[in-house]
XYZ file of C-alpha atoms in Angstrom:
678
model
C 76.731 149.952 95.934
C 77.419 146.935 98.143
C 79.635 144.179 96.846
C 77.934 140.987 95.630
C 80.768 139.024 97.211
C 81.167 137.662 100.711
C 83.578 139.545 102.992
C 85.719 136.407 103.029
C 85.375 133.272 100.902
C 83.724 130.319 102.617
C 85.830 127.417 103.761
C 85.619 124.451 101.406
C 83.519 121.444 102.257
C 85.186 118.346 103.669
C 86.798 116.392 100.849
C 86.702 112.617 101.007
C 87.447 109.661 98.779
C 85.429 106.477 99.291
C 88.213 103.920 99.525
C 89.348 100.568 100.828
C 90.302 97.224 99.315
C 92.255 94.003 99.757
C 93.626 94.283 103.311
C 93.720 96.684 106.220
C 97.431 97.294 105.592
C 96.938 98.123 101.898
C 93.973 100.360 102.678
C 95.901 102.198 105.395
C 98.614 103.008 102.853
C 95.943 104.288 100.451
C 94.356 106.478 103.149
C 97.662 108.018 104.148
C 98.488 108.691 100.503
C 95.103 110.349 99.905
C 95.472 112.519 103.012
C 98.895 113.598 101.802
C 97.282 114.693 98.502
C 94.925 117.082 100.282
C 91.970 114.917 101.246
C 90.514 116.325 104.483
C 88.464 113.395 105.802
C 88.354 109.610 105.556
C 85.570 107.579 103.967
C 85.963 103.860 104.633
C 84.631 101.286 102.171
C 84.219 97.869 103.824
C 84.034 94.601 101.923
C 80.750 92.720 101.730
C 81.515 90.068 104.379
C 82.286 92.846 106.862
C 79.179 94.808 105.883
C 76.903 91.821 106.386
C 78.547 90.364 109.490
C 80.584 87.403 108.238
C 84.197 86.428 108.782
C 86.436 85.753 105.743
C 86.244 81.984 106.252
C 82.425 81.834 106.167
C 80.855 79.992 103.207
C 78.990 83.137 102.132
C 82.239 85.142 102.032
C 83.595 83.056 99.158
C 84.897 85.303 96.390
C 83.924 88.514 98.209
C 86.855 89.158 100.583
C 88.522 92.511 99.938
C 86.677 93.074 96.650
C 84.514 96.178 97.147
C 86.206 97.387 100.303
C 88.487 96.485 103.162
C 87.865 93.433 105.399
C 87.752 94.358 109.083
C 87.284 91.198 111.101
C 88.514 92.243 114.558
C 90.335 94.885 116.575
C 93.671 93.987 115.003
C 92.322 94.882 111.551
C 90.915 98.211 112.762
C 94.198 98.957 114.519
C 96.105 98.317 111.281
C 93.580 100.224 109.178
C 94.033 103.385 111.258
C 97.749 103.092 111.996
C 99.481 106.467 111.841
C 96.185 108.338 111.432
C 95.395 110.508 114.500
C 91.849 109.469 115.382
C 91.565 112.197 118.011
C 91.508 114.813 115.228
C 90.517 112.881 112.072
C 86.942 112.999 110.766
C 86.079 109.468 109.613
C 83.001 108.370 107.711
C 82.269 104.635 107.735
C 79.871 103.272 105.140
C 78.562 100.548 107.388
C 74.978 99.757 108.308
C 73.911 96.410 109.764
C 77.077 96.092 111.870
C 77.572 99.821 112.495
C 77.495 99.348 116.281
C 80.330 96.849 115.967
C 82.523 98.946 113.670
C 82.088 101.969 115.936
C 83.053 99.774 118.902
C 86.243 98.684 117.136
C 86.979 102.302 116.171
C 86.480 103.497 119.763
C 88.877 100.883 121.129
C 91.477 101.561 118.401
C 91.251 105.274 119.241
C 91.657 104.559 122.949
C 94.850 102.661 122.169
C 96.104 105.823 120.448
C 95.258 107.842 123.557
C 92.115 109.489 122.138
C 89.025 109.710 124.328
C 85.547 108.956 123.015
C 84.513 112.594 123.424
C 87.183 113.621 120.899
C 86.055 111.339 118.088
C 84.518 112.939 115.009
C 82.846 111.190 112.123
C 79.812 109.359 110.859
C 78.465 105.840 110.679
C 75.992 105.435 107.835
C 73.846 103.081 109.954
C 70.672 103.392 107.823
C 69.045 99.979 107.764
C 65.728 100.896 106.127
C 67.461 101.849 102.888
C 69.309 98.506 103.055
C 65.950 96.739 102.948
C 64.924 98.968 100.036
C 67.985 99.382 97.873
C 71.350 97.949 98.856
C 70.835 94.657 100.639
C 73.565 94.655 103.315
C 71.158 94.024 106.183
C 71.783 91.364 108.831
C 68.863 91.411 111.268
C 65.072 91.905 111.098
C 63.638 95.442 111.026
C 62.646 95.705 114.706
C 65.991 94.670 116.225
C 67.832 96.650 113.547
C 66.020 99.826 114.576
C 66.808 99.036 118.210
C 70.532 98.868 117.361
C 70.322 102.257 115.642
C 68.503 103.795 118.610
C 71.072 102.307 121.006
C 73.898 103.851 119.010
C 72.203 107.243 118.959
C 71.571 107.128 122.713
C 75.144 106.071 123.432
C 76.927 108.519 121.138
C 74.898 111.566 122.091
C 76.136 111.069 125.662
C 79.607 109.549 125.253
C 80.725 110.437 121.692
C 79.009 113.815 121.261
C 80.881 114.889 118.093
C 79.898 111.706 116.260
C 77.017 111.476 113.770
C 75.526 108.083 114.731
C 73.538 107.850 111.489
C 73.276 109.530 108.145
C 69.881 108.963 106.622
C 70.903 107.695 103.236
C 68.866 108.717 100.218
C 71.811 108.028 97.919
C 70.939 104.402 97.283
C 67.253 105.193 96.850
C 68.111 107.149 93.707
C 70.406 104.308 92.618
C 67.388 102.001 92.971
C 65.290 104.212 90.716
C 63.781 106.823 93.037
C 62.471 110.005 91.489
C 63.473 113.228 93.294
C 60.080 113.250 95.011
C 60.484 109.655 96.188
C 64.046 110.272 97.332
C 62.934 113.217 99.468
C 59.824 111.532 100.833
C 61.356 108.168 101.680
C 64.434 109.740 103.284
C 62.312 112.001 105.479
C 59.955 109.158 106.375
C 63.008 107.085 107.276
C 64.270 109.919 109.484
C 60.943 110.042 111.313
C 61.165 106.309 112.046
C 64.735 106.680 113.338
C 63.951 109.696 115.526
C 60.826 108.045 116.936
C 62.877 104.967 117.840
C 65.564 107.132 119.450
C 62.945 109.033 121.445
C 62.142 105.788 123.244
C 65.802 105.367 124.325
C 66.682 108.891 125.538
C 65.221 111.507 127.860
C 62.858 113.927 126.165
C 65.187 116.807 127.032
C 67.886 115.193 124.875
C 65.857 115.182 121.648
C 67.147 118.556 120.352
C 70.686 117.235 120.779
C 69.735 113.970 119.066
C 68.114 115.880 116.205
C 71.227 117.989 115.730
C 73.433 114.887 115.326
C 71.346 113.325 112.542
C 72.956 113.847 109.156
C 72.011 112.794 105.640
C 73.882 111.186 102.760
C 72.331 112.158 99.450
C 72.727 111.569 95.750
C 73.210 114.216 93.096
C 72.403 113.277 89.518
C 73.312 114.949 86.259
C 70.075 117.007 86.155
C 71.922 119.301 88.501
C 69.441 122.207 88.633
C 66.641 119.891 89.761
C 69.034 118.092 92.094
C 69.942 121.368 93.790
C 66.243 122.164 94.192
C 65.825 118.748 95.818
C 68.392 119.634 98.474
C 66.714 122.961 99.222
C 63.377 121.150 99.564
C 64.916 118.625 101.958
C 66.253 121.509 104.044
C 62.765 123.021 104.318
C 61.172 119.708 105.319
C 63.899 118.921 107.858
C 63.398 122.230 109.666
C 59.613 121.743 109.625
C 60.028 118.251 111.050
C 62.285 119.427 113.864
C 60.002 122.245 114.917
C 56.627 120.539 114.630
C 57.300 116.903 115.570
C 60.261 117.090 117.938
C 60.032 120.582 119.435
C 63.486 121.712 118.314
C 63.921 125.497 118.342
C 67.674 126.109 118.136
C 68.417 127.248 114.535
C 71.792 125.482 114.594
C 70.187 122.198 115.626
C 67.635 122.565 112.812
C 70.222 122.800 110.045
C 69.973 120.194 107.327
C 73.448 118.660 107.406
C 74.370 116.386 104.563
C 77.243 114.726 102.762
C 77.202 113.611 99.153
C 78.471 111.083 96.724
C 77.349 112.076 93.273
C 75.441 109.655 91.110
C 77.072 106.373 90.142
C 73.851 105.136 88.494
C 74.485 107.441 85.538
C 78.081 106.344 84.961
C 78.484 104.326 81.781
C 80.719 101.489 80.691
C 80.485 102.679 77.086
C 82.602 105.783 76.393
C 83.615 105.949 80.063
C 85.479 109.227 79.490
C 82.033 110.887 79.445
C 81.755 110.076 83.145
C 84.254 112.813 84.004
C 81.993 115.647 82.857
C 79.003 113.939 84.438
C 80.799 113.877 87.790
C 81.797 117.546 87.534
C 78.253 118.654 86.699
C 76.832 116.585 89.528
C 79.315 118.122 91.949
C 77.994 121.562 90.997
C 74.529 120.579 92.243
C 75.801 120.337 95.803
C 78.355 123.171 95.823
C 76.873 126.083 93.833
C 74.164 127.291 96.216
C 75.541 128.469 99.567
C 72.325 127.917 101.555
C 72.188 124.254 100.535
C 75.861 123.409 100.141
C 77.141 119.969 101.133
C 79.267 119.741 104.256
C 81.220 116.795 102.849
C 81.686 115.477 99.330
C 83.135 112.336 97.791
C 83.189 111.788 94.057
C 83.228 108.451 92.247
C 86.020 107.766 89.795
C 85.433 107.831 86.044
C 85.837 104.055 85.751
C 83.522 102.743 88.483
C 81.158 101.302 85.862
C 84.104 99.181 84.720
C 85.448 97.930 88.042
C 87.509 98.984 91.053
C 89.278 102.355 90.660
C 93.033 102.616 90.974
C 94.784 105.150 93.208
C 95.335 107.424 90.193
C 91.626 107.356 89.338
C 90.732 108.331 92.888
C 93.312 111.120 92.772
C 91.573 112.466 89.653
C 88.257 112.529 91.535
C 89.882 114.365 94.452
C 91.472 116.886 92.091
C 88.029 117.683 90.648
C 86.942 118.755 94.125
C 90.084 120.791 94.654
C 89.728 122.625 91.337
C 86.125 123.504 92.206
C 87.080 124.724 95.669
C 90.337 126.536 94.994
C 90.374 127.572 91.326
C 86.762 128.623 90.715
C 84.997 131.465 92.533
C 81.960 129.541 93.779
C 82.914 129.987 97.474
C 83.116 133.775 97.159
C 79.407 134.635 96.936
C 76.198 134.528 98.965
C 73.557 132.098 97.765
C 73.328 132.661 94.016
C 69.868 131.046 93.767
C 68.240 133.249 96.403
C 65.234 134.977 94.822
C 65.303 132.805 91.711
C 61.769 132.235 90.424
C 62.878 129.066 88.682
C 64.519 127.619 91.785
C 61.670 128.647 94.088
C 59.170 127.076 91.696
C 61.121 123.825 91.480
C 61.451 123.639 95.266
C 57.720 124.189 95.758
C 56.900 121.537 93.152
C 59.125 119.005 94.903
C 57.758 119.906 98.334
C 54.181 119.356 97.188
C 55.003 115.955 95.736
C 57.146 114.880 98.686
C 54.541 115.817 101.287
C 51.926 113.773 99.427
C 54.246 110.757 99.224
C 55.221 111.087 102.902
C 51.508 110.993 103.745
C 51.229 107.764 101.733
C 54.087 106.206 103.715
C 52.455 107.346 106.966
C 49.179 105.698 105.911
C 51.117 102.441 105.511
C 52.239 102.733 109.149
C 55.510 104.626 108.730
C 58.786 103.734 107.063
C 59.423 100.410 108.812
C 55.956 99.038 108.059
C 55.951 100.582 104.573
C 59.109 98.834 103.329
C 57.084 96.601 100.994
C 55.214 99.586 99.566
C 58.343 101.688 99.055
C 60.293 98.780 97.559
C 57.650 98.047 94.931
C 57.410 101.777 94.126
C 61.181 101.934 93.564
C 61.137 98.869 91.306
C 58.358 100.498 89.310
C 60.200 103.831 89.033
C 63.386 102.099 87.950
C 61.493 100.129 85.334
C 60.083 103.342 83.905
C 63.557 104.938 83.852
C 64.962 101.997 81.883
C 61.988 102.071 79.519
C 62.581 105.772 78.797
C 66.201 105.004 77.911
C 65.155 102.059 75.728
C 62.651 104.271 73.882
C 65.226 107.031 73.469
C 63.130 109.498 75.485
C 65.901 109.851 78.075
C 69.188 110.447 76.289
C 72.342 108.869 77.664
C 75.250 109.962 75.511
C 77.229 106.995 74.259
C 74.458 104.536 75.159
C 71.347 105.377 73.133
C 72.651 108.413 71.225
C 76.010 109.414 69.740
C 77.334 105.893 70.049
C 80.013 106.331 67.366
C 83.333 106.510 69.169
C 87.094 106.368 68.962
C 88.850 103.693 71.038
C 89.509 105.036 74.527
C 93.182 105.267 75.522
C 91.998 105.236 79.139
C 91.028 101.579 78.867
C 93.583 100.435 76.296
C 96.161 99.198 78.801
C 96.417 95.525 79.675
C 94.668 96.063 83.015
C 91.521 97.370 81.294
C 91.733 100.647 83.188
C 90.795 99.208 86.577
C 92.388 97.635 89.634
C 91.970 93.914 90.254
C 92.192 92.460 93.747
C 94.478 89.434 93.945
C 92.496 86.272 94.663
C 95.222 85.295 97.151
C 93.905 88.029 99.463
C 91.022 85.766 100.475
C 93.237 82.912 101.638
C 95.499 85.367 103.431
C 92.468 86.728 105.286
C 91.394 83.200 106.250
C 94.861 82.407 107.560
C 95.029 85.717 109.439
C 91.726 85.255 111.223
C 92.684 81.715 112.234
C 95.889 83.111 113.737
C 93.934 85.853 115.513
C 91.573 83.330 117.101
C 94.487 81.127 118.179
C 96.339 83.981 119.919
C 93.493 85.575 121.901
C 92.197 84.882 125.406
C 89.316 82.540 124.608
C 87.908 82.664 128.136
C 87.561 86.434 127.859
C 86.034 86.101 124.370
C 83.457 83.576 125.601
C 82.522 85.814 128.524
C 82.155 88.835 126.246
C 79.923 86.922 123.825
C 77.796 85.583 126.666
C 77.344 89.129 127.961
C 76.483 90.350 124.449
C 73.838 87.637 124.103
C 72.380 88.589 127.483
C 72.118 92.250 126.518
C 70.630 91.432 123.112
C 67.936 89.331 124.753
C 67.084 92.150 127.149
C 66.627 95.896 126.899
C 70.048 97.282 127.806
C 72.021 99.433 125.390
C 74.091 97.198 123.115
C 77.105 99.509 122.898
C 78.939 98.851 126.211
C 78.806 95.075 125.663
C 79.944 95.535 122.050
C 82.891 97.699 123.106
C 83.964 95.081 125.642
C 83.637 92.398 122.960
C 85.918 94.475 120.722
C 88.519 94.738 123.495
C 88.285 90.985 124.126
C 89.107 90.099 120.511
C 85.678 88.983 119.280
C 85.423 88.809 115.483
C 82.881 90.487 113.228
C 81.277 87.142 112.385
C 81.039 86.136 116.042
C 79.438 89.439 117.047
C 76.875 89.222 114.230
C 76.178 85.516 114.783
C 75.419 86.177 118.450
C 72.894 88.833 117.486
C 71.397 86.683 114.706
C 70.778 83.989 117.299
C 69.058 86.549 119.525
C 67.162 88.488 116.856
C 66.496 85.891 114.139
C 67.081 85.920 110.371
C 65.315 88.101 107.799
C 64.870 88.348 104.029
C 63.809 91.718 102.645
C 61.029 92.024 100.035
C 62.112 91.997 96.387
C 59.349 94.239 95.031
C 59.146 92.055 91.926
C 55.831 90.369 92.650
C 54.193 93.667 93.596
C 55.328 95.579 90.491
C 52.441 96.291 88.143
C 52.230 94.531 84.811
C 53.748 96.597 82.018
C 51.603 98.463 79.534
C 54.517 98.627 77.074
C 53.198 97.667 73.646
C 56.343 98.476 71.649
C 57.270 96.286 68.706
C 60.288 94.796 70.501
C 58.336 93.713 73.587
C 55.484 92.334 71.490
C 57.909 90.309 69.363
C 59.537 88.775 72.449
C 56.126 87.900 73.904
C 55.194 86.144 70.698
C 58.436 84.171 70.697
C 57.953 83.208 74.368
C 54.544 81.826 73.444
C 55.936 79.882 70.462
C 58.840 78.345 72.385
C 56.681 77.615 75.435
C 54.195 75.764 73.256
C 57.031 73.749 71.698
C 58.399 72.904 75.153
C 54.999 71.816 76.432
C 55.069 74.321 79.295
C 55.912 77.962 79.851
C 59.575 79.026 79.801
C 60.768 79.311 83.400
C 63.775 81.405 84.402
C 65.578 81.407 87.740
C 67.156 84.788 88.519
C 69.817 84.353 91.193
C 72.133 86.589 93.245
C 75.030 84.420 94.468
C 77.316 85.703 97.195
C 76.867 88.816 99.309
C 76.289 91.423 96.597
C 73.047 93.130 97.604
C 72.766 95.516 94.659
C 69.693 93.861 93.224
C 68.297 96.606 90.968
C 69.426 94.946 87.741
C 68.288 91.476 88.793
C 64.886 92.861 89.771
C 64.447 94.550 86.395
C 65.380 91.338 84.557
C 62.877 89.403 86.684
C 60.103 91.944 86.103
C 60.684 92.111 82.345
C 60.866 88.313 82.052
C 57.507 88.111 83.784
C 56.086 90.836 81.534
C 57.071 89.029 78.331
C 55.342 85.869 79.528
C 57.959 83.751 81.302
C 57.491 82.101 84.666
C 59.996 83.698 87.037
C 61.706 82.389 90.147
C 63.459 85.177 92.062
C 64.270 84.610 95.718
C 66.242 87.784 96.373
C 69.838 88.241 97.415
C 72.568 86.406 99.309
C 72.351 82.854 97.987
C 75.017 80.165 98.068
C 75.776 78.185 94.890
C 74.198 75.143 96.537
C 70.969 77.053 97.254
C 70.734 78.230 93.637
C 71.281 74.675 92.372
C 68.642 73.347 94.778
C 66.109 75.927 93.550
C 66.887 75.044 89.939
C 66.112 71.382 90.662
C 62.970 72.096 92.682
C 61.555 74.585 90.173
C 62.493 72.736 86.969
C 63.764 75.866 85.234
C 64.839 76.190 81.603
C 67.471 78.889 82.089
C 69.367 80.522 84.968
C 70.344 84.190 85.085
C 72.995 85.189 87.616
C 73.723 88.787 88.664
C 76.963 89.914 90.348
C 78.261 93.476 90.625
C 80.893 93.003 93.334
C 83.699 91.608 91.181
C 83.353 88.081 92.567
C 82.094 86.590 89.279
C 85.321 84.701 88.529
C 84.969 82.719 91.749
C 81.202 82.444 92.202
C 79.953 81.750 88.664
C 82.090 78.607 88.209
C 81.048 77.546 91.721
C 77.358 77.828 90.764
C 77.943 75.891 87.539
C 79.739 73.143 89.452
C 76.870 72.969 91.967
C 74.392 72.666 89.102
C 76.392 69.831 87.557
C 76.470 68.025 90.884
C 72.652 68.275 90.996
C 72.346 67.038 87.420
C 70.945 70.338 86.146
C 71.603 70.755 82.406
C 70.252 74.189 81.449
C 71.880 77.351 80.025
C 73.387 79.896 82.406
C 73.657 83.601 81.593
C 75.436 86.238 83.648
C 75.014 89.985 84.116
C 77.063 92.504 86.067
C 80.144 94.688 86.102
C 82.354 92.258 84.219
C 85.583 93.399 82.527
C 86.050 92.360 78.905
C 89.049 90.214 79.870
C 86.785 88.045 82.058
C 84.184 87.269 79.392
C 86.080 84.442 77.662
C 86.938 82.627 80.930
C 83.253 82.721 81.874
C 82.294 81.206 78.522
C 84.970 78.562 79.014
C 83.442 77.780 82.410
C 80.097 77.073 80.730
C 78.289 80.425 80.571
C 76.016 80.935 77.563
C 75.806 84.734 77.617
C 77.419 87.680 79.401
C 75.778 91.108 79.798
C 77.331 94.264 81.192
C 75.989 97.806 81.824
C 76.395 98.726 78.139
C 73.603 96.241 77.344
C 70.848 98.642 78.363
C 67.995 97.296 76.201
C 66.307 94.647 78.336
C 63.980 93.597 75.521
C 67.043 92.608 73.472
C 68.320 90.594 76.447
C 64.924 88.896 76.760
C 65.042 87.975 73.076
C 68.498 86.477 73.569
C 67.300 84.421 76.535
C 64.394 82.985 74.567
C 66.731 82.034 71.682
C 69.181 80.410 74.103
C 66.370 78.326 75.623
C 65.061 77.428 72.166
C 68.501 76.359 70.968
C 69.199 74.341 74.131
C 65.932 72.463 73.583
C 66.126 72.057 69.817
C 63.161 74.299 68.980
C 64.903 77.063 67.004
C 63.326 78.277 63.784
C 65.054 80.035 60.880
C 64.338 83.501 62.293
C 66.000 82.523 65.582
C 69.165 81.400 63.844
C 69.486 84.649 61.916
C 68.414 87.014 64.702
C 71.009 89.422 66.101
C 71.846 89.266 69.771
C 72.968 91.743 72.392
C 75.746 91.235 74.891
C 78.498 88.672 74.598
C 76.642 85.546 73.449
C 78.533 82.391 72.623
C 77.265 79.171 71.156
C 74.917 77.873 73.817
C 76.862 76.162 76.560
C 74.962 74.408 79.282
C 75.852 73.799 82.870
């Protein structure tokens, strides 16, 4: 009888930790520490100004510098970030999209300074702009020019940096935005078609198999880990079909579905955060158990990412989870354990049928680029249904809508709240540093490099050589992006809110809020109007979109202009629209700087209406926000949107003197103070 085991255990997947914060120097120390602990690849988290193409001293960068990642403003920062890390042998993943061509240019030049040639470099740039329009919001340029930049990078790397993955088609954030498994598969594959079709226009036809082989994916794995594994097997089937039938790829190696993973952060909870550990472990099983669909690289979130920025110890814990799976369990010792499973085969076929139908729908809309509006509204709708299932108790989330009784967590009992906080002084230091960088460089060379970049952007040449020269010359991230904005124009992605269908929810809670909206609106003499705003550069708009949709569904007039607004723009909209209440959403940790700035801008405009805030806000920050003039604070534990809507109506009623006895006695959700107005 033959052994059920492999002759030799498989090598483990590449182990990464998504990391970066504060400064390039601090992040370099973190990377070197993680590598010393057994991490086998780098995964760079950039801050929001870097991701969206702004320097630290730009108005839109206020409060965002170094918060969710590391600021990289020029070659000096990249040089510091990678100091002591051998780029000729390291495999580096950079979660960067709109300015991916620029970050790769800086990386190439930093590697050259170490003595590494471009042909040696290994790694990945995320570089998926369509999902930025749909789910994450760190876009910088319109769709057409953005796709041109992606195609230029693919054409350049396949010739000059052949070990580099110029893009990973990113379905991760689609699931974060509410995608069902079918939608995640279909939209990712439709996205890949758009990318490959764009690349086909920039390379010789004979190069397409090589191009196809360098496309990787970055996927999500949720806690329903059996279904999630089936999703990955289905994606593998579709990817091979796509290569053979649309692009004429025949080499089995080139047809492999290559993907990396970060498991689901959407399912992590602020309440009982210790439960996140087992969620992360189960989600990791989805992408490691089955050999024929095993991830090539894996990074796990930390247990406390629903609370704030993880500390080094938290990230070590996440890395150790991977190492226990790889080295203590026996999962790498066997052939594919799902092969021949009727359950798995049935799930895969079910997902394939649904995904093919949804891909056909996207194709009927003109393909992924033209179908952004359609896909965005579908994601908003799917996310709304997910939240409604949780509110109704149909989808159990332990510690949120079931088994909520709990002991105090020692993990969060310390004075720091169990998270790391970036020193606000980092922002001023970054401003001072970039001023010094500009003062010390050869401005004539910088001007020439920017002029050449503008010339290339206006024409049809590949953007990469001019970008690499700009990196060598000392151009900054903001200067590079501003030059391309001037050439390509500005763009605001669709919100999906207006297109979302009206709810059919007739539950008692929703009906009661609708009735109260009607009563208060009648007392006010016009319908309650809410402005939902996203100040700063945080593009994670899922929560804001759901608040806007539910406010509309309970009868309010809604003003929602999307992401990336300055405090002055929010105040101007409040004046122009004559709103009764303002809801601000921030998930990037910049609330302590940006919320008071918005309130000050409102005061300057003479706007005297309540302000409420939602986001990842530590408990220690709630009182300072109230002191600054905020009427209510909501965090991820406040999952019932109907309760939030009821609170908003009561706040408006109290601010306008139209409370009744039921309002005064009604319970509220979230951290609601006596109504304070801006």
